[in-house]
Coordinates of C-alpha atoms in Angstrom, one line a residue:
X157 CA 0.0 0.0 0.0
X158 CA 0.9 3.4 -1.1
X159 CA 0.1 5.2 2.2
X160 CA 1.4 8.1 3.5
X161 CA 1.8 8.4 6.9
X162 CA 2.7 4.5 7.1
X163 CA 0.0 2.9 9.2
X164 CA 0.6 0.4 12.4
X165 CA -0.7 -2.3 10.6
X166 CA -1.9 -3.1 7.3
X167 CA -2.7 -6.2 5.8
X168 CA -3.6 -6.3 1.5
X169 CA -5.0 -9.6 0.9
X170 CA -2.8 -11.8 -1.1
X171 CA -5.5 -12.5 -3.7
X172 CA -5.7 -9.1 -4.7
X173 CA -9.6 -9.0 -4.5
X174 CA -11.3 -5.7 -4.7
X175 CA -14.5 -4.5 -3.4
X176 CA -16.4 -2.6 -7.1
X177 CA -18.6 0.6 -5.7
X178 CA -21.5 1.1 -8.0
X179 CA -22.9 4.4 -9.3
X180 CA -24.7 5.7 -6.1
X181 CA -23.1 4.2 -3.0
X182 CA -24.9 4.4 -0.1
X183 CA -23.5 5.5 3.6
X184 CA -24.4 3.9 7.5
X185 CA -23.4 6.5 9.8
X186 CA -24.0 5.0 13.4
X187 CA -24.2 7.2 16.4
X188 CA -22.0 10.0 17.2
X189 CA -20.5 10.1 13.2
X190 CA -22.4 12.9 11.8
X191 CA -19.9 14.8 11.6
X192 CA -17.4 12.4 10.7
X193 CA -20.0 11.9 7.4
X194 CA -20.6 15.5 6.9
X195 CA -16.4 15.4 5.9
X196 CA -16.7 12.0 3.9
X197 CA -19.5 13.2 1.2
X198 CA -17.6 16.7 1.5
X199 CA -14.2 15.0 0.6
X200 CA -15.0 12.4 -1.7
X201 CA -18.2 13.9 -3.7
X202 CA -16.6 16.4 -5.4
X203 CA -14.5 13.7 -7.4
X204 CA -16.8 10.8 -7.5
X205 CA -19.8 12.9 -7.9
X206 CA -21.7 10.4 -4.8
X207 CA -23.9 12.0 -2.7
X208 CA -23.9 9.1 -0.5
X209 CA -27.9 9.1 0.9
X210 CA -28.5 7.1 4.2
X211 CA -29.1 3.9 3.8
X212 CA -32.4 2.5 3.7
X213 CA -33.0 0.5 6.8
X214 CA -32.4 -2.9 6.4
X215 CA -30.1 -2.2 3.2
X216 CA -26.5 -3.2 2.3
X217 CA -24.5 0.1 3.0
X218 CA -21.1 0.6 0.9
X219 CA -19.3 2.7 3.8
X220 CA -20.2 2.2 7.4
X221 CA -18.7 4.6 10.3
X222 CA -18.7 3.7 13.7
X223 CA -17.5 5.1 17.0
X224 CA -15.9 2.9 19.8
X225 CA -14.1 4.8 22.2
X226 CA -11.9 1.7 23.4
X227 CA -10.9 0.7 20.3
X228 CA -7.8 -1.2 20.1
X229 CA -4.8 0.1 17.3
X230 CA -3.7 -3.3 17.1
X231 CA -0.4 -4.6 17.5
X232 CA 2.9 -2.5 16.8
X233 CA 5.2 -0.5 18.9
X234 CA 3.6 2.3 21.4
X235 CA 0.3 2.3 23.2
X236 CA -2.7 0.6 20.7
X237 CA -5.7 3.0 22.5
X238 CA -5.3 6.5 21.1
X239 CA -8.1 9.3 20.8
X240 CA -7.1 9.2 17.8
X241 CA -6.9 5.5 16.5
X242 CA -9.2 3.9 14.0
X243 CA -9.6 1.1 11.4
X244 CA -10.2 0.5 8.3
X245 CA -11.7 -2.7 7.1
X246 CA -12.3 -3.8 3.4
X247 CA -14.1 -6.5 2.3
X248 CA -16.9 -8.2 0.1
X249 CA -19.5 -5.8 2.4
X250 CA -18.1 -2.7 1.7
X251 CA -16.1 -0.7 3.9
X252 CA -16.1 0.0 7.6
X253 CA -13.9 2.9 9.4
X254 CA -13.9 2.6 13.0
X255 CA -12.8 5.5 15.2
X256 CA -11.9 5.8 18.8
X257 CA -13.5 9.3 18.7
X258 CA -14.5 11.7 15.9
X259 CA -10.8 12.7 15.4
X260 CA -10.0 9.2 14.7
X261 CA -12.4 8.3 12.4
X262 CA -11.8 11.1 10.6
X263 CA -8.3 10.3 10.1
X264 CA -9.4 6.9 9.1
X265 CA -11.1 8.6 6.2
X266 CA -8.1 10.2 5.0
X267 CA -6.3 6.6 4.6
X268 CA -9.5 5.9 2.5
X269 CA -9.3 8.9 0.4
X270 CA -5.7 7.2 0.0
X271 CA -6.7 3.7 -1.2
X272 CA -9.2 5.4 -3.5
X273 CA -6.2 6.8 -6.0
X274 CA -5.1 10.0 -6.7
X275 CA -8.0 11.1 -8.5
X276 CA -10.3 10.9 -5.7
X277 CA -8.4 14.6 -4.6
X278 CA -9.8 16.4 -7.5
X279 CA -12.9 19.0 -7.7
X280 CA -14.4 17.2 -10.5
X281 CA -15.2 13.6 -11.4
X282 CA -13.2 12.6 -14.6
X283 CA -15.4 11.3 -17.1
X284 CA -15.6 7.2 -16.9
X285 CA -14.0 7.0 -13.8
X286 CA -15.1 4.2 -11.5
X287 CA -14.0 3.6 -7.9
X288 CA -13.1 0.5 -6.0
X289 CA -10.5 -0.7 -2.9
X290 CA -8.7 -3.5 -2.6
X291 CA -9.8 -5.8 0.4
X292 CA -7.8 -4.8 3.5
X293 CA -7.5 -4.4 7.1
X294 CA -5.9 -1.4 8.6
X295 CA -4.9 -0.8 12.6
X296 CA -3.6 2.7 13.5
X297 CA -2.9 5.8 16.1
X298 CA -0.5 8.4 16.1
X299 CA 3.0 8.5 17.7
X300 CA 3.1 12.2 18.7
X301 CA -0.2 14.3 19.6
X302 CA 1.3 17.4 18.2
X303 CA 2.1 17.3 14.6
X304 CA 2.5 20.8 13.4
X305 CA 3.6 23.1 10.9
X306 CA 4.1 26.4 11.7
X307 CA 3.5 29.2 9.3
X308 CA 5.2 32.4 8.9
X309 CA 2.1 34.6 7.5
X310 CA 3.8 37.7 8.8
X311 CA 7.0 38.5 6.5
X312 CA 4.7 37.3 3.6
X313 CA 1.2 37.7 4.0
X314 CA -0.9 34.3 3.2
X315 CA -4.5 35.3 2.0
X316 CA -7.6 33.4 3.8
X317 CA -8.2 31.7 1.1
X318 CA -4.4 30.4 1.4
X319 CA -4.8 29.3 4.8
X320 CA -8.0 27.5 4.3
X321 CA -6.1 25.3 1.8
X322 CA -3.1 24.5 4.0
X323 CA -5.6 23.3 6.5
X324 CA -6.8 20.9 4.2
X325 CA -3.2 20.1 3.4
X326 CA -2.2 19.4 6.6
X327 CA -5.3 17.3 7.7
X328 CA -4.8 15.0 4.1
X329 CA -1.1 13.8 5.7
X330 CA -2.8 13.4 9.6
X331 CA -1.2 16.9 11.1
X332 CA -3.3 18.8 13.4
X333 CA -1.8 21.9 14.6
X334 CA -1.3 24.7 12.2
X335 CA 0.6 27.5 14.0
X336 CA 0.0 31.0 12.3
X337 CA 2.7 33.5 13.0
X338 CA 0.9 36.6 13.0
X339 CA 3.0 39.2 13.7
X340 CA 6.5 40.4 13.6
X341 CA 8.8 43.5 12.7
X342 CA 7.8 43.3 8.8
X343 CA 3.7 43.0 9.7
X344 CA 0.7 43.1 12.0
X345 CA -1.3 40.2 10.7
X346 CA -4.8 40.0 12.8
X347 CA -7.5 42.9 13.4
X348 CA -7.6 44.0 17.2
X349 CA -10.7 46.0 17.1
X350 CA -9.1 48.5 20.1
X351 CA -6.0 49.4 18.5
X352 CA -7.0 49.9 15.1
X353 CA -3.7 51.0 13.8
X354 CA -2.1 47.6 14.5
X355 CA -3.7 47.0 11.2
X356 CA -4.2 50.5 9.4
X357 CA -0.5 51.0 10.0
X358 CA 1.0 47.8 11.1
X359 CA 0.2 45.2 8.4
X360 CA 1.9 47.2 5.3
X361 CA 5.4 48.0 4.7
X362 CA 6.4 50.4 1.8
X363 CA 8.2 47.6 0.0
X364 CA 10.7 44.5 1.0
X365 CA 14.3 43.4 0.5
X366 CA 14.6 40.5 -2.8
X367 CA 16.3 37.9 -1.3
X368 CA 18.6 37.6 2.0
X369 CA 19.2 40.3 3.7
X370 CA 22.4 40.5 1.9
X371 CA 20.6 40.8 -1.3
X372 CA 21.3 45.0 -2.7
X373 CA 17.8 43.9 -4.6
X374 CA 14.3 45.0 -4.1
X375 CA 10.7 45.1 -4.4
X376 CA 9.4 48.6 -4.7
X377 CA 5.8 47.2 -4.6
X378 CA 4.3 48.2 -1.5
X379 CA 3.3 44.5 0.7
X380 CA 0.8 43.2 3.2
X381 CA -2.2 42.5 4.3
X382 CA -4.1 41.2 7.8
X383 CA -7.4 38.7 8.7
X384 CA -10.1 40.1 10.3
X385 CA -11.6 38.6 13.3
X386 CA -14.2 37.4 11.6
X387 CA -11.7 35.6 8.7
X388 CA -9.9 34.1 11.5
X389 CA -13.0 32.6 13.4
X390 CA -13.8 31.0 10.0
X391 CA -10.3 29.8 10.0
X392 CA -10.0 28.1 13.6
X393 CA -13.6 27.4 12.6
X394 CA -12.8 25.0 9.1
X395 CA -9.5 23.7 10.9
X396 CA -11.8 22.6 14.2
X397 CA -14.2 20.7 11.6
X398 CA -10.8 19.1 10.4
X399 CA -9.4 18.4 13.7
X400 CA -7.1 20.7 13.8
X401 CA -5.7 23.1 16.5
X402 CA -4.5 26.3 15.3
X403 CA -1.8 27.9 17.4
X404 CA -1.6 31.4 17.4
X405 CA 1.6 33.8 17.6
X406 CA 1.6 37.6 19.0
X407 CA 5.7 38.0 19.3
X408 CA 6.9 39.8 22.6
X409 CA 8.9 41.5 24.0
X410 CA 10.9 41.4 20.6
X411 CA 10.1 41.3 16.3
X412 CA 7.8 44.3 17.4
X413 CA 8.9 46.9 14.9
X414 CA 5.7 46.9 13.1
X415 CA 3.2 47.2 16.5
X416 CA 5.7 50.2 17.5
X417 CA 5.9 51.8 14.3
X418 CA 1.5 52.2 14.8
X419 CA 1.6 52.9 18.3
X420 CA 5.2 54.3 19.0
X421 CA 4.4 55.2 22.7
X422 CA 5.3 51.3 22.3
X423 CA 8.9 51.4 22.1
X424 CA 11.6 52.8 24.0
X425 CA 11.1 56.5 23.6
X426 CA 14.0 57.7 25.7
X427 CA 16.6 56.1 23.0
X428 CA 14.6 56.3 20.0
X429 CA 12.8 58.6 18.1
X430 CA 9.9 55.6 17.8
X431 CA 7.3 58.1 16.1
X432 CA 10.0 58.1 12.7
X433 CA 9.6 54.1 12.7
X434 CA 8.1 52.3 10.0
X435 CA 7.2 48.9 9.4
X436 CA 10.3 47.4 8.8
X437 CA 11.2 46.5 5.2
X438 CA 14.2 44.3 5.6
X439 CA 14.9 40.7 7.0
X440 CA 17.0 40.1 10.0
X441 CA 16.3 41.3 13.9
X442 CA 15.4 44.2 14.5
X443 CA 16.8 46.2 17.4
X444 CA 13.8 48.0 18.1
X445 CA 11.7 46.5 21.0
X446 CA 8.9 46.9 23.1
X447 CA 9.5 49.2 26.5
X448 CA 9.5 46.8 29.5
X449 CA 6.6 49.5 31.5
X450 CA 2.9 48.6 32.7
X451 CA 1.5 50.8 30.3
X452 CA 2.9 48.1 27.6
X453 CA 1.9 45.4 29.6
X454 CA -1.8 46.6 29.5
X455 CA -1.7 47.3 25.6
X456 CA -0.8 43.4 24.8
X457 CA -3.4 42.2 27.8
X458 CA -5.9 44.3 25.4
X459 CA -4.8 42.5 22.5
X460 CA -4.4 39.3 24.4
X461 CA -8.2 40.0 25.3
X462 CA -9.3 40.0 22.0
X463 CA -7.5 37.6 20.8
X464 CA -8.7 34.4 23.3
X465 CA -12.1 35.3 22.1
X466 CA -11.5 35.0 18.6
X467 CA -9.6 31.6 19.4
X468 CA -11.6 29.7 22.0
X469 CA -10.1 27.2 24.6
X470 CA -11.6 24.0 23.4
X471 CA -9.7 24.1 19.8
X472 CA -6.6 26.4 20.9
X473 CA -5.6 25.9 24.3
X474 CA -1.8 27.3 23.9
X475 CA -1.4 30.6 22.8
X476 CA 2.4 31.3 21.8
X477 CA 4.3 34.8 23.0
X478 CA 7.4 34.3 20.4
X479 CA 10.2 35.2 23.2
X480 CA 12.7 35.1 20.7
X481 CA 15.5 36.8 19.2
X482 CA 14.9 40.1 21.6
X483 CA 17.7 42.6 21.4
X484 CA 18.5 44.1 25.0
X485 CA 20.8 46.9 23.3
X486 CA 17.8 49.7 23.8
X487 CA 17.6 48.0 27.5
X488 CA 21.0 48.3 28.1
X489 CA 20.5 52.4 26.7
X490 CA 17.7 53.2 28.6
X491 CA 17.4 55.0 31.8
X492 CA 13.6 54.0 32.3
X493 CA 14.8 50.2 31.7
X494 CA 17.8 50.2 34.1
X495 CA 15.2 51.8 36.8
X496 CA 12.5 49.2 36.0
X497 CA 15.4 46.3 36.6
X498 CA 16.0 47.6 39.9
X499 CA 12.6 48.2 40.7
X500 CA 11.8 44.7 40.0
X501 CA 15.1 43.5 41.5
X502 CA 15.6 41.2 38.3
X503 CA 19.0 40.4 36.9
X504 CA 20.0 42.5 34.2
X505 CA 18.1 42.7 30.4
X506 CA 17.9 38.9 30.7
X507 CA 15.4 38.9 34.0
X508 CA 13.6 41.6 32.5
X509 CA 13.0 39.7 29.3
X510 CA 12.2 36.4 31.8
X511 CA 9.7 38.9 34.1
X512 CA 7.7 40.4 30.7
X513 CA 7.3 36.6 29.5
X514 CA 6.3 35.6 33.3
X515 CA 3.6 38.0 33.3
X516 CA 2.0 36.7 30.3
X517 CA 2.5 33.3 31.4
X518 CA 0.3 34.1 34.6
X519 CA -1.9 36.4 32.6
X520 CA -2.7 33.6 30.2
X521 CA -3.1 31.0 32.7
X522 CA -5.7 32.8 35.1
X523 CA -7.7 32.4 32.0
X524 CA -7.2 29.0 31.4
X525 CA -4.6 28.7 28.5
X526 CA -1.0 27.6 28.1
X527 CA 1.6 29.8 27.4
X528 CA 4.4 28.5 24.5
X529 CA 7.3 30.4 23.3
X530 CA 10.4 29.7 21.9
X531 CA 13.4 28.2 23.6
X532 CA 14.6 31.9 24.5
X533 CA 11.9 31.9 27.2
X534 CA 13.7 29.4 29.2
X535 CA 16.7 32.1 30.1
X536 CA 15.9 33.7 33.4
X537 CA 13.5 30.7 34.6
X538 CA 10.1 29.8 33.3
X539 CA 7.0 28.9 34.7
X540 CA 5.8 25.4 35.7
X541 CA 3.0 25.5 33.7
X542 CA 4.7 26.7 30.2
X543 CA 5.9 24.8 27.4
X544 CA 8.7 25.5 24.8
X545 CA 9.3 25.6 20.8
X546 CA 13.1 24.2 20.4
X547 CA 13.7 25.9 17.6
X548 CA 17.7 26.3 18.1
X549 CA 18.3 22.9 18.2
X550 CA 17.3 19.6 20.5
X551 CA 19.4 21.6 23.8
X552 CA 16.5 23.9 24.9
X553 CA 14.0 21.2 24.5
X554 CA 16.4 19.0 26.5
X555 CA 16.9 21.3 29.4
X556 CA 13.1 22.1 29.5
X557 CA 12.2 18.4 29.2
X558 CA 14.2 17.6 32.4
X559 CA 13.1 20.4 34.5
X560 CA 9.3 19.0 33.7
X561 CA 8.0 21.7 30.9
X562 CA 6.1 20.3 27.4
X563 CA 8.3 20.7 24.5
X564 CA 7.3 20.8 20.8
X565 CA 10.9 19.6 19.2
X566 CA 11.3 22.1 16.2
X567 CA 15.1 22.2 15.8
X568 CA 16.0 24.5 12.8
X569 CA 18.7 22.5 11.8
X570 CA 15.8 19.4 11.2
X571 CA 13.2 20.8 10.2
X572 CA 12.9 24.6 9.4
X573 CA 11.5 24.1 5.5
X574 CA 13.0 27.6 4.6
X575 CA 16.2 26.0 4.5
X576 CA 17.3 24.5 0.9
X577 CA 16.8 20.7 0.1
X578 CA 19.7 20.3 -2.7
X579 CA 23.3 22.3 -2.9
X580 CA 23.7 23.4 -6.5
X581 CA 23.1 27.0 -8.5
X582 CA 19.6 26.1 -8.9
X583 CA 17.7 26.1 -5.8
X584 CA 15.5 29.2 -5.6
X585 CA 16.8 31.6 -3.0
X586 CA 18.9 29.2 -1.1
X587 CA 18.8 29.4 2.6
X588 CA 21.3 27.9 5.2
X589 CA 22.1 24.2 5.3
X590 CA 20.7 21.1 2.7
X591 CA 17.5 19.3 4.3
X592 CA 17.1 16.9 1.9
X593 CA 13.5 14.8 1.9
X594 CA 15.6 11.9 2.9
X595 CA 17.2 14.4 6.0
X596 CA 13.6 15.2 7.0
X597 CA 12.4 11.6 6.5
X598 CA 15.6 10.9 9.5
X599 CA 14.6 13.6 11.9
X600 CA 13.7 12.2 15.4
X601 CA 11.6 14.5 17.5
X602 CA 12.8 12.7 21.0
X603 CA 16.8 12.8 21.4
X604 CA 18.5 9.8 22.9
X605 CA 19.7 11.5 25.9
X606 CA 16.2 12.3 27.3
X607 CA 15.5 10.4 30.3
X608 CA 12.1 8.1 30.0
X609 CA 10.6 10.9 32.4
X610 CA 11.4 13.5 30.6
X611 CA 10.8 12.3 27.4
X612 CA 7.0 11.8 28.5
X613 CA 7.3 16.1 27.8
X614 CA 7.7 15.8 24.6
X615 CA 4.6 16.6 23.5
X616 CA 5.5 15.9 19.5
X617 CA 7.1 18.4 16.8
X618 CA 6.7 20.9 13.9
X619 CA 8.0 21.7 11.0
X620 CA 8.1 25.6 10.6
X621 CA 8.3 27.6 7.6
X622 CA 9.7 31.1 7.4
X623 CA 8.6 33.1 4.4
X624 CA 11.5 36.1 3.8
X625 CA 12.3 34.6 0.5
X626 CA 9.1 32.7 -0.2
X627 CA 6.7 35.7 -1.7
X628 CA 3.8 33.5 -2.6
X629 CA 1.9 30.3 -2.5
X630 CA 4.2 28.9 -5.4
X631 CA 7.2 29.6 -3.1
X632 CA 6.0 27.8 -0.1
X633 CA 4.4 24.8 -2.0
X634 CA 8.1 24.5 -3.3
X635 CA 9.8 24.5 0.4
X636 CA 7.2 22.8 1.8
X637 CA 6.5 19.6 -0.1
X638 CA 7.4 16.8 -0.5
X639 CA 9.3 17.3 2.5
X640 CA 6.0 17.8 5.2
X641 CA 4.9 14.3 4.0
X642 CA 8.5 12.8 5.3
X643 CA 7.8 14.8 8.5
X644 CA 4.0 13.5 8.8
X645 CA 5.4 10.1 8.7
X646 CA 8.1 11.1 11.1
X647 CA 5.1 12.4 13.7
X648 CA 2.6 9.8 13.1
X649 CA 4.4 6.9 12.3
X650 CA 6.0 4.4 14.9
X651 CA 9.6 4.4 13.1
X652 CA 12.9 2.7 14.4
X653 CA 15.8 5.1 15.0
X654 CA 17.3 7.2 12.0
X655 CA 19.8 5.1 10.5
X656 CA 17.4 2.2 10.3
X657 CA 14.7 3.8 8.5
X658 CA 13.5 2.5 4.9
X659 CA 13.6 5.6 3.3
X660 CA 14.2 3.8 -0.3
X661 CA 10.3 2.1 0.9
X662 CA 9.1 5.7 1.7
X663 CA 10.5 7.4 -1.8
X664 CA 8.8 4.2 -3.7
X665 CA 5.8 5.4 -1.9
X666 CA 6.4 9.1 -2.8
X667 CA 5.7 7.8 -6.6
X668 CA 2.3 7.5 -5.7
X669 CA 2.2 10.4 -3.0
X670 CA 3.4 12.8 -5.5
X671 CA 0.4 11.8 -8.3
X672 CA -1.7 13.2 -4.9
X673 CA -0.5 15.8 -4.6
X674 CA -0.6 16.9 -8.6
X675 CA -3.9 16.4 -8.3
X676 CA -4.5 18.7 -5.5
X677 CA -2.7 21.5 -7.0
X678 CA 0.7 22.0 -5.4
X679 CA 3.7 22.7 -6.8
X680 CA 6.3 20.9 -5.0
X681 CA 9.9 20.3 -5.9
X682 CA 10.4 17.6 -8.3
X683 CA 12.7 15.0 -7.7
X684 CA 15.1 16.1 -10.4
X685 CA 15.5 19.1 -9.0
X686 CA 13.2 22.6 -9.8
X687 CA 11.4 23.5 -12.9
X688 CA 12.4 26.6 -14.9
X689 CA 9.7 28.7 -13.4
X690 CA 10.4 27.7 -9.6
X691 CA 14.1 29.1 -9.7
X692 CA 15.3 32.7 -8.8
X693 CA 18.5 33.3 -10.5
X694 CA 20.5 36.0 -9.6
X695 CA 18.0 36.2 -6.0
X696 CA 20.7 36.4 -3.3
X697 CA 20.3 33.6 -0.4
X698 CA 22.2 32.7 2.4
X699 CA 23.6 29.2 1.6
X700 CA 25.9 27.1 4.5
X701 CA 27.9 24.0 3.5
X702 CA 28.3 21.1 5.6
X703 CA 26.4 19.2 7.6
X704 CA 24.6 21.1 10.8
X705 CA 25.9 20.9 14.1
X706 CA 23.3 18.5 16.1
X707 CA 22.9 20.5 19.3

């Protein structure tokens, strides 16, 4: 079988029997799967052209979905009884899914959209087409309960529209958390009705450097964009249908030019002339950071506000503060800064970085959500009840993993997809190391050195892409896949360690992955290497040889 994520189990009968649907198939939904049916004509009508109508009682259904909250995975490595576990079961009846919950079963349906072929993705039925599935019996449940990719919507703005279809990406390889990075120094990506020049100001920059940072090119065309409350709702809306969590990001204390340069009163005003600031137009860090006063405090708390009630608890529970990459140099200049360290009786720009992410982290929690950041958040002490995004390699998830905090294992050197997946002239703006699909396919999320305790932290991983260089869907189709299916099998699959993986089993399967994902549209990066219109020549990028440091 051609499946991607690999499933625990899966047994194609040797006699290669196939169960024919006819014209009109008909559907037995038992109790609790309405929604879980609602997806299945959604999903597979548009190709087949069923409707799939109830079936009459007493009748022979085609598909039947159940619920059975104790359902067994079967047999494999890791715990069989998973919220997410289902079956699949093909034979001379039709075919059953079985899920453990709704989640399950509809992950279950995605491994039947699978058997069905690679037409079954399109919008259209093909004329002639018929369907059938070859008599089988499928056990499976995840590895990791976080399997995410994060999305960098602030450097490049990704239209609704956009989002919406990554969803649906992400839910066809079994992910379920998409974390939306919506703001940073380059642009103010989500309405807060209270500030109003978050958006009016904040989400456009006058234009935007062509390449790395290094680049001398540009583009004079003026870029950005933001979602509305209400576009947002109808994103964590679709992605809840789908099962999945979406993650938001509002960056603090640092990658604040673009909040500062709308509300300057923002910034540090006795170093910095903050009212000549613009949204920032280049790549990089900006120096330029929020004041560490109470007045700034209660500006993001507003925000915050607004922002739990657009993304309610039950389908995004963590709510991520950034953390990273915050300058202290304006700290360091500051007179108001140095006063508010020995007010607080923190140590240095470090324990005032560690105090502004603390108060959040309390903030957040008295309202019933989890706080996530990156790995910078750890410096100065963290609370108990955060959790950490390793982004600079495995050692901040390490150190928070022992001292009992959830980690989401996002090492850049594994898994950023920014970075460029062949050496050569031709890769399109080519960023740091090579991450191959075979180098994704070989990342593992929990490092050998954890202890069994502290491994139980790790609550999965993500693959995040940055979008400097990417300007468009086309661009992050090209970073993205195939590589995010390597990583979906990574995250959901129960794999042996790194050097013993089949990868030469997974790239056979890729043959058939890849006529998927043609069919849905995106433009991934050929085997052979990019077509003439996905390169960049003469688009500076920031290439390093070797192999990364594993740190």
């Amino acid at each position: 079988m051609d499946l991607i994520p690999a499933p625990r189990v899966a047994v194609l009968h040797e006699d290669r029997l196939r169960f024919e649907f006819g014209p009109e198939p008909v559907l037995d939904a038992g109790p609790g799967t309405g929604g879980a049916a609602r997806r299945l004509r959604h999903e597979l009508g548009a190709a087949t052209g069923w409707s799939l109508p109830a079936a009459p009682p007493g009748g022979a259904p085609d598909i039947r979905l159940r619920l059975d909250p104790d359902l067994d995975a079967g047999t494999g490595p890791g715990p069989a009884v998973s919220a997410e576990a289902y079956t699949v079961t093909v034979d001379g009846t039709g075919v059953e899914l079985t899920g453990a919950s709704e989640a399950g079963l509809y992950r279950g349906t995605q491994t039947l959209r699978q058997l069905l072929g690679p037409d079954v993705y399109r919008r259209a039925p093909l004329p002639g087409r018929t369907w059938s599935l070859p008599y089988a019996q499928i056990a499976d449940a995840p590895r990791f309960g976080w399997r995410g990719l994060m999305l960098d919507v602030a450097r490049h703005f990704m239209p609704k529209d956009g989002v919406l279809r990554y969803i649906d990406l992400l839910a066809a390889h079994k992910l379920n958390v998409l974390h939306l990075h919506l703001t940073d120094d380059q642009g103010w990506r989500v309405e807060i009705k209270r500030y109003p020049r978050l958006t009016g100001t904040g989400a456009w920059r006058a234009r935007s450097r062509w390449g790395h940072r290094a680049s001398p090119l540009w583009n004079e065309t003026p870029h950005g964009g933001y979602y509305t409350q209400d576009d947002l709702r109808e994103i964590v809306a679709y992605a809840a249908e789908r099962h999945v969590r979406v993650v938001p990001e509002i960056d603090v204390p640092g990658h604040s030019q673009a909040a500062i340069a709308a509300y300057p009163e923002l910034g540090n005003t006795d170093v910095v002339d903050t009212s000549a600031l613009e949204v920032w137009d280049d790549w990089g860090i900006s120096e330029n950071v929020l004041a560490p006063t109470e007045a700034v405090l209660r500006f993001y708390e507003g925000v915050f506000e607004e922002l739990l009630e657009i993304f309610p608890v039950e389908v995004s529970p963590f709510v991520h503060v950034g953390g990273d990459e915050c300058p202290k140099a304006q700290w360091r200049a500051s007179p108001a800064a140095q006063e508010r360290i020995r007010e607080l009786g923190v140590d240095g720009e470090d324990g005032l970085q560690s105090w502004f992410i603390g108060h959040f982290d309390r903030w957040l929690a008295a309202r019933g959500r989890r706080l996530i950041g990156w790995d910078e958040i750890l410096e100065g002490g963290l609370a108990p009840g955060a959790a950490v995004s390793s982004w600079r390699g495995y050692g901040g998830g390490i150190a928070a993993a022992e001292a009992g905090h959830d980690v989401v294992m996002c090492p850049e050197q594994h898994v950023y997809l920014d970075y460029r997946q062949a050496a050569g002239g031709q890769e399109p703006v080519p960023i740091a190391y090579v991450r191959s699909l075979e180098d994704v396919y070989r990342f593992e999320p929990v490092p050998p050195k954890l202890s069994e305790r502290a491994a139980a932290h790790v609550l999965g991983a993500q693959a995040n892409m940055w979008t400097e260089v990417t300007e468009n869907q086309d661009r992050v189709d090209y970073q993205v896949f195939p590589r995010l299916a390597a990583f979906a099998e990574v995250v959901w699959s129960w794999q042996p360690a790194p050097e013993e993986r089949d990868f030469a089993g997974f790239e056979a399967r890729m043959a058939a992955h890849r006529a998927r994902l043609d069919a849905l549209g995106v433009g991934y990066r050929p085997p052979a290497g990019p077509l003439p219109w996905q390169r960049r020549p003469g688009v500076i990028g920031r290439p390093k040889e070797g192999t990364p440091p594993n740190v």
